[in-house]
PDB file of C-alpha atoms and ligand atoms in Angstrom:
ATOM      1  CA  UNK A  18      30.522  42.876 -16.584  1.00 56.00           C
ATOM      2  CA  UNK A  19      28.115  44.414 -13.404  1.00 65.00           C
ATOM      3  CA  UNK A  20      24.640  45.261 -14.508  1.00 85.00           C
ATOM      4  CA  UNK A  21      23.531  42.069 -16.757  1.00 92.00           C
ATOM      5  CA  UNK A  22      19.746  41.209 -16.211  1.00 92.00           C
ATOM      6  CA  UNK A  23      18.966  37.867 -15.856  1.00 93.00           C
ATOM      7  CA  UNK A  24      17.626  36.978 -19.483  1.00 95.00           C
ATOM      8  CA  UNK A  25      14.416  38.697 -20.720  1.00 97.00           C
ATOM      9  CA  UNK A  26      12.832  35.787 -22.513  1.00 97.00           C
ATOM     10  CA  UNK A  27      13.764  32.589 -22.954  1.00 97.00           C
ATOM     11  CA  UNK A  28      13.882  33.416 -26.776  1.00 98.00           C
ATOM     12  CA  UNK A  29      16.088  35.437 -26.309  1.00 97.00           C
ATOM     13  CA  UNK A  30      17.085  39.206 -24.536  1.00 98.00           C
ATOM     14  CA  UNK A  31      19.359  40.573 -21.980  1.00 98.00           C
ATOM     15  CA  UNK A  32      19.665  44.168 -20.190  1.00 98.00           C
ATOM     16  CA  UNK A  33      22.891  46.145 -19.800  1.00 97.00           C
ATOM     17  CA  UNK A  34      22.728  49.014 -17.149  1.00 95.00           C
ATOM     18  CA  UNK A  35      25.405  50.835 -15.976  1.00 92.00           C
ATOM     19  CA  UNK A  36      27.468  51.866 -19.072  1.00 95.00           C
ATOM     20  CA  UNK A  37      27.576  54.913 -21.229  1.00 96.00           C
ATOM     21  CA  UNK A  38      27.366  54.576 -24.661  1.00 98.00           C
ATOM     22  CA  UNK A  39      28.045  57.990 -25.626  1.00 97.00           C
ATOM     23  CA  UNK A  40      31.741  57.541 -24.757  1.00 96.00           C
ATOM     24  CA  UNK A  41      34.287  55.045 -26.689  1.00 93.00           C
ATOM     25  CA  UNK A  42      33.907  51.829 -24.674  1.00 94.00           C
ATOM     26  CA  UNK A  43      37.228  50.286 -23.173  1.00 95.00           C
ATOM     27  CA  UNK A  44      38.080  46.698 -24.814  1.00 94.00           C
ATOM     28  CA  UNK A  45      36.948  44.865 -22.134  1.00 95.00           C
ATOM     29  CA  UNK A  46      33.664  46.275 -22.392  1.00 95.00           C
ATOM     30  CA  UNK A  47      33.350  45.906 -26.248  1.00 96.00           C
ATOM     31  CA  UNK A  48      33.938  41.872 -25.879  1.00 96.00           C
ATOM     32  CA  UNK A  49      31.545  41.836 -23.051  1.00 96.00           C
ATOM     33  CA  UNK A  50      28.559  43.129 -25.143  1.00 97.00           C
ATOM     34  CA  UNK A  51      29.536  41.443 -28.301  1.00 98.00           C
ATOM     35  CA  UNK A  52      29.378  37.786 -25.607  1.00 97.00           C
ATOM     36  CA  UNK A  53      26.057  39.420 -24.694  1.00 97.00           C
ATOM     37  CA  UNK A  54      24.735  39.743 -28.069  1.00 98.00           C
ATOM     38  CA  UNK A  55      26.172  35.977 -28.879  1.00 98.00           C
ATOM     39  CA  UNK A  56      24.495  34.120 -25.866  1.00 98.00           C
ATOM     40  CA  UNK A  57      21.130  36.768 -25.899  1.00 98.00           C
ATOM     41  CA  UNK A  58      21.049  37.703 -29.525  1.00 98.00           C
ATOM     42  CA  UNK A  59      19.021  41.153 -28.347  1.00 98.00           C
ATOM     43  CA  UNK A  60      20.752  43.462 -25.974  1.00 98.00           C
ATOM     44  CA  UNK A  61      19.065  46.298 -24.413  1.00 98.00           C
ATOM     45  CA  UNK A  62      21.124  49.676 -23.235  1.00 98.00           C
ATOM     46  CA  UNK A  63      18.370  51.220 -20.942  1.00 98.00           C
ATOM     47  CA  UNK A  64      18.450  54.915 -20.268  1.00 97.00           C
ATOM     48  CA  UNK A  65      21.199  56.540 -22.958  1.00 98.00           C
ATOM     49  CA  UNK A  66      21.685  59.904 -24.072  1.00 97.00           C
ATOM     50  CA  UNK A  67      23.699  59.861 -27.527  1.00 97.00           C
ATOM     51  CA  UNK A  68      24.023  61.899 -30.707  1.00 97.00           C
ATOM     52  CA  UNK A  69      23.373  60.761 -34.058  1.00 96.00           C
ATOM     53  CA  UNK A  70      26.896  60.892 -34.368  1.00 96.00           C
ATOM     54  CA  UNK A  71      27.786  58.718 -31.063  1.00 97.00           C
ATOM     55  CA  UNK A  72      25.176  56.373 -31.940  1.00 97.00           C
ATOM     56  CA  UNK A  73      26.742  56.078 -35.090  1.00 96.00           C
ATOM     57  CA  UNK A  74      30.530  55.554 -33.511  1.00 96.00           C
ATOM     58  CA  UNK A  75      29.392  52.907 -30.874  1.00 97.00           C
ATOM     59  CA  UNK A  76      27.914  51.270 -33.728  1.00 97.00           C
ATOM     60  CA  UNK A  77      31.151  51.066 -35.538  1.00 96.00           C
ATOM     61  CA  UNK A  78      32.945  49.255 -32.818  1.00 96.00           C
ATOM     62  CA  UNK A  79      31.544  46.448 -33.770  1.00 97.00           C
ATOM     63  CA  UNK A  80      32.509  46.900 -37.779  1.00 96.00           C
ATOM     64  CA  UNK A  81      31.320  48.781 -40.861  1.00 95.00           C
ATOM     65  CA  UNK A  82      28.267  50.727 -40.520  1.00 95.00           C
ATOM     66  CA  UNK A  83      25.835  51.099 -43.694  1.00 91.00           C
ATOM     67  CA  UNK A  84      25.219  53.878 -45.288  1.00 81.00           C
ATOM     68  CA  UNK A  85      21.454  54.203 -45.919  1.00 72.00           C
ATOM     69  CA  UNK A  86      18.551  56.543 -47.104  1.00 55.00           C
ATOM     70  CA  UNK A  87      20.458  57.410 -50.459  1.00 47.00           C
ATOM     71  CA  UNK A  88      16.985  58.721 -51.999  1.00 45.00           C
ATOM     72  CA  UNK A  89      16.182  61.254 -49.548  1.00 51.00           C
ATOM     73  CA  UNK A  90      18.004  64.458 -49.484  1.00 49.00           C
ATOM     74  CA  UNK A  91      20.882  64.835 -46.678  1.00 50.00           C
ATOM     75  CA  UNK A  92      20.180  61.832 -45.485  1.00 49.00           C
ATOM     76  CA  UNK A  93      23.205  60.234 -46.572  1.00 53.00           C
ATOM     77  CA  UNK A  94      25.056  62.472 -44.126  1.00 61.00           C
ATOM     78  CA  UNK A  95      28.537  60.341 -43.286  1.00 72.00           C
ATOM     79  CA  UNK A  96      28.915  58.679 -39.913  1.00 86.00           C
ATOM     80  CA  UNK A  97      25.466  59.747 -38.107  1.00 92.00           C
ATOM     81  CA  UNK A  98      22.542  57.505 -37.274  1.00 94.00           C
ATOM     82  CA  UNK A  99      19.428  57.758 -39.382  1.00 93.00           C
ATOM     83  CA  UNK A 100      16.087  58.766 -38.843  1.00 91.00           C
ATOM     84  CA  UNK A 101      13.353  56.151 -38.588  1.00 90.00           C
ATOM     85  CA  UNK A 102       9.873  57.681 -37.973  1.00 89.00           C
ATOM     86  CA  UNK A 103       6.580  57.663 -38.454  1.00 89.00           C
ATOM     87  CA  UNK A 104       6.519  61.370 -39.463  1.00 90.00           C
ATOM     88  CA  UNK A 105       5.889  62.664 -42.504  1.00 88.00           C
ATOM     89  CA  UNK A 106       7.215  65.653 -44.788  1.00 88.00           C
ATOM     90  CA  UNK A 107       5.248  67.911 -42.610  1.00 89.00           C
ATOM     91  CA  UNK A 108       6.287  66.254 -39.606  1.00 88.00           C
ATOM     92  CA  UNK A 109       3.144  65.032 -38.293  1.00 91.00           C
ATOM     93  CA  UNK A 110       2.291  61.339 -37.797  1.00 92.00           C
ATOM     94  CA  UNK A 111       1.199  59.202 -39.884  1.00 86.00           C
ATOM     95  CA  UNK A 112       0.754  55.168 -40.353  1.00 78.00           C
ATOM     96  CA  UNK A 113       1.767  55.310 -44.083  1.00 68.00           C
ATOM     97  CA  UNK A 114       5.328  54.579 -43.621  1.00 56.00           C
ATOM     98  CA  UNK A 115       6.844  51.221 -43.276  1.00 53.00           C
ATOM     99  CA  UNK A 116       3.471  49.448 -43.633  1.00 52.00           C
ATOM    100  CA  UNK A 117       5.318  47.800 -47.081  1.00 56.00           C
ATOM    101  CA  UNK A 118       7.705  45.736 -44.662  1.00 59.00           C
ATOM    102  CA  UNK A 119       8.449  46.605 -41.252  1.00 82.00           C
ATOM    103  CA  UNK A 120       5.216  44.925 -39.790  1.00 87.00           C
ATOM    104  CA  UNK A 121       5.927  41.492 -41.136  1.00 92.00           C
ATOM    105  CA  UNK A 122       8.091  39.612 -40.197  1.00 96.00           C
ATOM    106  CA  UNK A 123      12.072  40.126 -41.381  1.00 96.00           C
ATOM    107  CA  UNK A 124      15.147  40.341 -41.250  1.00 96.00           C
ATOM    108  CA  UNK A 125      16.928  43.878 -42.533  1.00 95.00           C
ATOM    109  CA  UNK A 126      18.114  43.408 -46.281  1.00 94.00           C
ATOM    110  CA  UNK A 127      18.416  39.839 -46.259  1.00 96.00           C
ATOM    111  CA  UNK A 128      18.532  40.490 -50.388  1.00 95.00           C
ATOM    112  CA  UNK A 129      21.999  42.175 -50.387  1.00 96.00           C
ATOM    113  CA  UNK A 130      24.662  39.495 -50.847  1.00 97.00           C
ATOM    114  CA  UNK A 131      26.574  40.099 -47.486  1.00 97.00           C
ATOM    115  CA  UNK A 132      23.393  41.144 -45.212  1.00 97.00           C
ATOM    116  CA  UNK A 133      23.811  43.218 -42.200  1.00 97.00           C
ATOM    117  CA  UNK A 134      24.934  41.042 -39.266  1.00 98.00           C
ATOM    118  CA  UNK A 135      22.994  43.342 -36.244  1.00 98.00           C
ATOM    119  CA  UNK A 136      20.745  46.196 -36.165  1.00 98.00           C
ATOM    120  CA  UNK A 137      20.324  49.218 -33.872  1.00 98.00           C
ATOM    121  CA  UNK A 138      17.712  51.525 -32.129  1.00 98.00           C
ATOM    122  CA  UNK A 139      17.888  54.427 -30.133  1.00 98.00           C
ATOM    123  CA  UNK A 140      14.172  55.160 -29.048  1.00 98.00           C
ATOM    124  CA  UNK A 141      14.232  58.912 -29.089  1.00 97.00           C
ATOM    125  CA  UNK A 142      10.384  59.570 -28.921  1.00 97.00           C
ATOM    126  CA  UNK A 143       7.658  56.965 -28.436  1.00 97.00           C
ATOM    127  CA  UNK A 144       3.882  56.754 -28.211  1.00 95.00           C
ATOM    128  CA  UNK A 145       2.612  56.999 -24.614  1.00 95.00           C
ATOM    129  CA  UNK A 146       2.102  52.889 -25.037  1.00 94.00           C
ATOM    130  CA  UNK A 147       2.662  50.275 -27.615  1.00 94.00           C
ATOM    131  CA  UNK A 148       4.907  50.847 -30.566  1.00 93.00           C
ATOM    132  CA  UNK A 149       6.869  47.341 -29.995  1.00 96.00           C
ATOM    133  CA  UNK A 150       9.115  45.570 -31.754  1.00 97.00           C
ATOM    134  CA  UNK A 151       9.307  41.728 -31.601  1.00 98.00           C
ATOM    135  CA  UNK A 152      12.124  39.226 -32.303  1.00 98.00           C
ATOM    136  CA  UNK A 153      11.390  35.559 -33.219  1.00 98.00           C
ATOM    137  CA  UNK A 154      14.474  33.201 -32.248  1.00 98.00           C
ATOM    138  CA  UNK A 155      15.533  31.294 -35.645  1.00 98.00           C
ATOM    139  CA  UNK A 156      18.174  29.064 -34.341  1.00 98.00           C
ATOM    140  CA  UNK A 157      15.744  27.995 -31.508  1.00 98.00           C
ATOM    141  CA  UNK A 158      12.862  27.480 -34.088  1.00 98.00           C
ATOM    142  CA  UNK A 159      15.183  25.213 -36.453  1.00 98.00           C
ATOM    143  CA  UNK A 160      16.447  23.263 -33.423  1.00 98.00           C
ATOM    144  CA  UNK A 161      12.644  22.426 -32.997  1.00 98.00           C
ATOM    145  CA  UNK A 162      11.952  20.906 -35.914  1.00 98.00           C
ATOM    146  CA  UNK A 163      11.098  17.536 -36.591  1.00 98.00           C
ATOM    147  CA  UNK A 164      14.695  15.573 -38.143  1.00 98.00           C
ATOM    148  CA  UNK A 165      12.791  14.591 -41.114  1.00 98.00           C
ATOM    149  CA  UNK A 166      12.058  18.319 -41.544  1.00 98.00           C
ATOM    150  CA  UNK A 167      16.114  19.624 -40.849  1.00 98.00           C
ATOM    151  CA  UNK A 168      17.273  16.745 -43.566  1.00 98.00           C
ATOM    152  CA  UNK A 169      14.800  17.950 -45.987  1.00 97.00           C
ATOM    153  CA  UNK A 170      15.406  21.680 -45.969  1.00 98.00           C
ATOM    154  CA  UNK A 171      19.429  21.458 -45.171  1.00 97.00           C
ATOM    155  CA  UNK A 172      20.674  21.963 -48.937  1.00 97.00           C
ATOM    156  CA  UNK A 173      17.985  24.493 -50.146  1.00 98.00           C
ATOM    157  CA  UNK A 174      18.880  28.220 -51.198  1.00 98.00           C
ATOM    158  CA  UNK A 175      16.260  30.493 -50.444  1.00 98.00           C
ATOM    159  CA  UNK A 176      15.355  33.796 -53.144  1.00 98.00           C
ATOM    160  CA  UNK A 177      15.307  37.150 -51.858  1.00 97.00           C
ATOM    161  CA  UNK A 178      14.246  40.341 -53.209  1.00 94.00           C
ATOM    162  CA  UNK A 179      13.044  43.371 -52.184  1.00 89.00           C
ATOM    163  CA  UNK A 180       9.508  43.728 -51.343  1.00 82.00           C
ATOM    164  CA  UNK A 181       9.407  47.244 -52.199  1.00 81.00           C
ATOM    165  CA  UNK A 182      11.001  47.380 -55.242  1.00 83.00           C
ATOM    166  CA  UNK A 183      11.006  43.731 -57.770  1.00 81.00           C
ATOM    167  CA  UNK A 184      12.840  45.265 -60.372  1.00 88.00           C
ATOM    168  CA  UNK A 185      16.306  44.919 -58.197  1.00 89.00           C
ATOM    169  CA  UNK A 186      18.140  41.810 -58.704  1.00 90.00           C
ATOM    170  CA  UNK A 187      17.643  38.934 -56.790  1.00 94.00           C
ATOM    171  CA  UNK A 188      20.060  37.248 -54.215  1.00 97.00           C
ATOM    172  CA  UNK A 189      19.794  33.534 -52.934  1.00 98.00           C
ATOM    173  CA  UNK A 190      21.433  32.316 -49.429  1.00 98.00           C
ATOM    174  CA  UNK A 191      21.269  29.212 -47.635  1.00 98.00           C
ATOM    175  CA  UNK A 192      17.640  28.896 -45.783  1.00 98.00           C
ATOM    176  CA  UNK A 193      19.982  27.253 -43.037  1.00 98.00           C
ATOM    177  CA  UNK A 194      22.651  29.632 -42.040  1.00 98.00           C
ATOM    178  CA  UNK A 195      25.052  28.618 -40.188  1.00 98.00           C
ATOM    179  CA  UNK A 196      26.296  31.259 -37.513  1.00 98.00           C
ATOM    180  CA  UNK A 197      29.844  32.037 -38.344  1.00 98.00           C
ATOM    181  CA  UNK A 198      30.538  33.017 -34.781  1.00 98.00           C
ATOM    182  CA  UNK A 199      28.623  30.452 -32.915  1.00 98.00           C
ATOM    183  CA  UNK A 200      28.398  28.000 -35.347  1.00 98.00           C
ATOM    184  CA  UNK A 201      24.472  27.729 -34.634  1.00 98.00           C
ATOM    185  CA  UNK A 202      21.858  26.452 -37.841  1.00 98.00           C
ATOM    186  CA  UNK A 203      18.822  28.655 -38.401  1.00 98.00           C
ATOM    187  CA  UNK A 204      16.226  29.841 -40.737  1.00 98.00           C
ATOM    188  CA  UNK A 205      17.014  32.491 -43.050  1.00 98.00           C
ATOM    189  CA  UNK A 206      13.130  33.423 -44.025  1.00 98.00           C
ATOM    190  CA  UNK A 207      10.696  36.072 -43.834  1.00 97.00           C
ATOM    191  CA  UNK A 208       9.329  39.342 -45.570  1.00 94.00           C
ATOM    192  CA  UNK A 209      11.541  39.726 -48.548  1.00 94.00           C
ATOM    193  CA  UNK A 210      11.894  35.654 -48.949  1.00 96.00           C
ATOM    194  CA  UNK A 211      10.272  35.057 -52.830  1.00 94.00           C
ATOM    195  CA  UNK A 212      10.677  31.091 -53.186  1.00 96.00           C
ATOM    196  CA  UNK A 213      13.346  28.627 -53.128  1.00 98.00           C
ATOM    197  CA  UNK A 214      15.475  27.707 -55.726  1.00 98.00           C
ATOM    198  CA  UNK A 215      15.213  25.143 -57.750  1.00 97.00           C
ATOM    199  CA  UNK A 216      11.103  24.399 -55.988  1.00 97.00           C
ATOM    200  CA  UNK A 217       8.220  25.272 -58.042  1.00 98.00           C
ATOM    201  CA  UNK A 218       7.263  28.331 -57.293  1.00 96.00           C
ATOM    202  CA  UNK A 219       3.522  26.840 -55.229  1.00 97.00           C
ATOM    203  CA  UNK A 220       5.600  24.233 -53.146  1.00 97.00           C
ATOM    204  CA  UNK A 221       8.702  27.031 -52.289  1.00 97.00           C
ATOM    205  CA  UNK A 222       5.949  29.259 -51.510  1.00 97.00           C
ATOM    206  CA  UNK A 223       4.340  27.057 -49.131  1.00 98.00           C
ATOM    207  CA  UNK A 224       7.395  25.651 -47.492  1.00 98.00           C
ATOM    208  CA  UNK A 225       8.100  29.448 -46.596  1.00 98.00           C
ATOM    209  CA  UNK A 226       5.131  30.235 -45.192  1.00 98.00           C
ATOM    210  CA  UNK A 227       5.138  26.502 -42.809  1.00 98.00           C
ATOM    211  CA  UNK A 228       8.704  27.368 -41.857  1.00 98.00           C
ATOM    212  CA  UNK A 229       7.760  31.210 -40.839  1.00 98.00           C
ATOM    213  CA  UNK A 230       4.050  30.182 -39.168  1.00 98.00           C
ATOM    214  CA  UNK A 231       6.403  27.930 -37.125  1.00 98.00           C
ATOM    215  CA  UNK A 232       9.219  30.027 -36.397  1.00 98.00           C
ATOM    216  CA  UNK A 233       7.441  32.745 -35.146  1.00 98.00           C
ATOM    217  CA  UNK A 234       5.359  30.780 -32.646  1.00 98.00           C
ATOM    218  CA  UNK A 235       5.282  32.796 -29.256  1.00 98.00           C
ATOM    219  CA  UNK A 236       7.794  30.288 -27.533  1.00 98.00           C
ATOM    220  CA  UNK A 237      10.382  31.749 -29.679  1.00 98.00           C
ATOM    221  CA  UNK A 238       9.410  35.346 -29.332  1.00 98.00           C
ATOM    222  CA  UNK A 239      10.719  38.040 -27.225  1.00 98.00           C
ATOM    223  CA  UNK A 240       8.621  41.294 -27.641  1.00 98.00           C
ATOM    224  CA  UNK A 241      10.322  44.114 -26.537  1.00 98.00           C
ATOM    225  CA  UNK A 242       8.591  46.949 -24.675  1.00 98.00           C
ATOM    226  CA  UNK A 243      10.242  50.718 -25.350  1.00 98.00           C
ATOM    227  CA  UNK A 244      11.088  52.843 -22.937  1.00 98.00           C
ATOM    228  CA  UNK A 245      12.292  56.367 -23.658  1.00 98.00           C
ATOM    229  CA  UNK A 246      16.554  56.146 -24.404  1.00 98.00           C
ATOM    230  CA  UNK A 247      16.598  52.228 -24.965  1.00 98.00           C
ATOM    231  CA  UNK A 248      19.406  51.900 -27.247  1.00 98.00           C
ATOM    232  CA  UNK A 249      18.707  48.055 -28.352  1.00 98.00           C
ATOM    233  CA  UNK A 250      21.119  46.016 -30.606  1.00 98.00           C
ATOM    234  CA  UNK A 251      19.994  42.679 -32.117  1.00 98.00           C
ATOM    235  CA  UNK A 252      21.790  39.805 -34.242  1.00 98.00           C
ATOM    236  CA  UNK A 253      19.822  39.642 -37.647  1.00 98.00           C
ATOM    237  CA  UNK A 254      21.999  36.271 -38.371  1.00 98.00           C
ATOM    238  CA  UNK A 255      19.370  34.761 -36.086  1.00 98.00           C
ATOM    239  CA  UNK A 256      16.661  36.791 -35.496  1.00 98.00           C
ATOM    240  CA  UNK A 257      13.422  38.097 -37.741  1.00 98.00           C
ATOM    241  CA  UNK A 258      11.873  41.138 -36.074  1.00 98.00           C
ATOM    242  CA  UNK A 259       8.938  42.801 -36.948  1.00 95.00           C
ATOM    243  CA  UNK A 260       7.389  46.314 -35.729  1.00 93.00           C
ATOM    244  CA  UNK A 261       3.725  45.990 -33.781  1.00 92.00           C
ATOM    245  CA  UNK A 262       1.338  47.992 -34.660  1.00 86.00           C
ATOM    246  CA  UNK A 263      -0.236  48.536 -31.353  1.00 89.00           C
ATOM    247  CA  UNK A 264      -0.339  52.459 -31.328  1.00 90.00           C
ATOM    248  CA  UNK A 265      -2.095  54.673 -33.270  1.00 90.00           C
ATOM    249  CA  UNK A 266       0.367  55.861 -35.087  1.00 88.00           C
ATOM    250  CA  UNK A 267      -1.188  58.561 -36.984  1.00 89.00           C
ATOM    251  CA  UNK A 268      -1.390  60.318 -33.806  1.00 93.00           C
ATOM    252  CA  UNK A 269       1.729  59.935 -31.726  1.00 94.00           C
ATOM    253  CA  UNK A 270       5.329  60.118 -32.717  1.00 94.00           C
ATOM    254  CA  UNK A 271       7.815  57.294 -32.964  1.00 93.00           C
ATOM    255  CA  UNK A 272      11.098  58.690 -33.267  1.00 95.00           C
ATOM    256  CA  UNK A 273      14.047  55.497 -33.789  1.00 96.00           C
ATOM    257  CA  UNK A 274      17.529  56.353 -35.058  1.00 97.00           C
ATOM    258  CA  UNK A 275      18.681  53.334 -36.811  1.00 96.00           C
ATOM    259  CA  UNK A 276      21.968  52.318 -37.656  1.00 97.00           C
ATOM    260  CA  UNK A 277      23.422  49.160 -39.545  1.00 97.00           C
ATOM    261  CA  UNK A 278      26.131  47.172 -39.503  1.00 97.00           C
ATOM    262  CA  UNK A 279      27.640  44.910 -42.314  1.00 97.00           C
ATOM    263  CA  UNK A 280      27.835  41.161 -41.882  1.00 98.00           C
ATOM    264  CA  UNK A 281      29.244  38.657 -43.986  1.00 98.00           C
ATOM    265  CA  UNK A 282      28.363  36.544 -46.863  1.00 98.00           C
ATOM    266  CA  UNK A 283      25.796  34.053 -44.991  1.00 98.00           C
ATOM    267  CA  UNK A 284      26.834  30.366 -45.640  1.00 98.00           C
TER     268      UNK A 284
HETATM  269 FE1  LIG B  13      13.871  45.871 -39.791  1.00 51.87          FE
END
């Protein structure tokens, strides 16, 4: 496909001008973004126009969008994109929301049994500067560690569960996933990660906290910068992300609309 850029980082990134989002994409098209997504792991869309509702049908080319803000009112409305903002019930800015998790280091719902395989963001309104979001390479990170390291973490399940809410039940995965379309090994860690099974709760804790210190070393980070109409879609099967909090963001509004898409049982 015309319009690649050569890759944004070498963690990772790749830009896609040239094609309309807001209208069904031919085949052709489809495959070339999901190869995009599979060698760059974050693809940016720059300059798009869509609906909640177009956002939310590109989003199902690629398989079953989530559902998702069940305990706010209307904002389980079917087969639109969601609202992700900094706003609050009057509308104005504010920096209480996602403090809880979206400024450490994740990856989205990594404590539902068949997490979301990628992620996306329309950037509808954004501070004058800062406001980024930054994704840290986990494939990249694993293939850097030592052998004695790989051998010693290869058969251990890692505990999530919410960080917002420890009364839901917890889920374990592998804390090596294996990618089941590229067949690449990386860390499944981050915000949400409790300990490991099976470890004592000091040593899981610990291991957690080495593996993310190391995986989110700057080599393996590509920070993106937002520019009004980005639409951005990113691989959670080997990426953490985290927002930046590099605005003030009780004065200016950040206006994303969000939507999910279901993976598969990691293994
Ligand atoms: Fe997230």
């Amino acid at each position: 496909m015309d319009g690649w850029s050569p890759a944004l980082s070498p963690a990772g990134g790749v830009s896609i001008a040239g094609l309309d989002l807001s209208r069904p994409l031919s085949g052709d098209a489809r495959d070339a973004i999901v190869a995009a997504l599979l060698a760059h792991h974050v693809v940016v869309f720059p300059g798009q126009s869509v609906t909640r509702e177009q956002q939310f049908a590109f989003a199902a080319q690629f398989g079953e969008v989530e559902a998702h803000g069940g305990h706010r009112p209307g904002a389980k409305r079917y087969a639109v994109a969601h609202v992700l903002s900094n706003l609050d019930e009057n509308g104005k800015p504010s920096f209480k929301f996602s403090r809880a998790a979206n400024y450490h280091w994740h990856t989205d719902k990594p404590y539902h049994p068949a997490p979301p395989m990628l992620t996306m963001l329309h950037a509808v309104e954004l501070p004058p500067a800062g406001g980024d979001t930054e994704f840290a390479n986990t494939a990249l990170a694993y293939a850097a560690l030592p052998d004695e390291t790989r051998g010693a973490i290869a058969a251990l399940r890692v505990v999530f569960r919410p960080a917002f809410d420890a009364s839901r039940a917890a889920v374990d995965h592998p804390l090596v996933r294996t990618h089941p379309d590229t067949g690449a090994k990386a860390l499944y860690i981050g915000n949400h990660a409790t300990h490991i099974a099976g470890m004592p709760a000091a040593a899981g804790e610990a291991l957690l906290a080495r593996l993310l210190d190391h995986a989110t070393q700057r080599r393996f980070v590509y920070t993106h910068r937002w520019q009004l109409g980005d639409l951005v879609i990113w691989d959670n099967r080997v990426l953490l992300h985290r927002a930046v909090a590099n605005y003030a963001a009780d004065t200016y509004r950040r206006v994303m609309h969000r939507s999910v898409v279901r993976g598969t049982v990691p293994f």
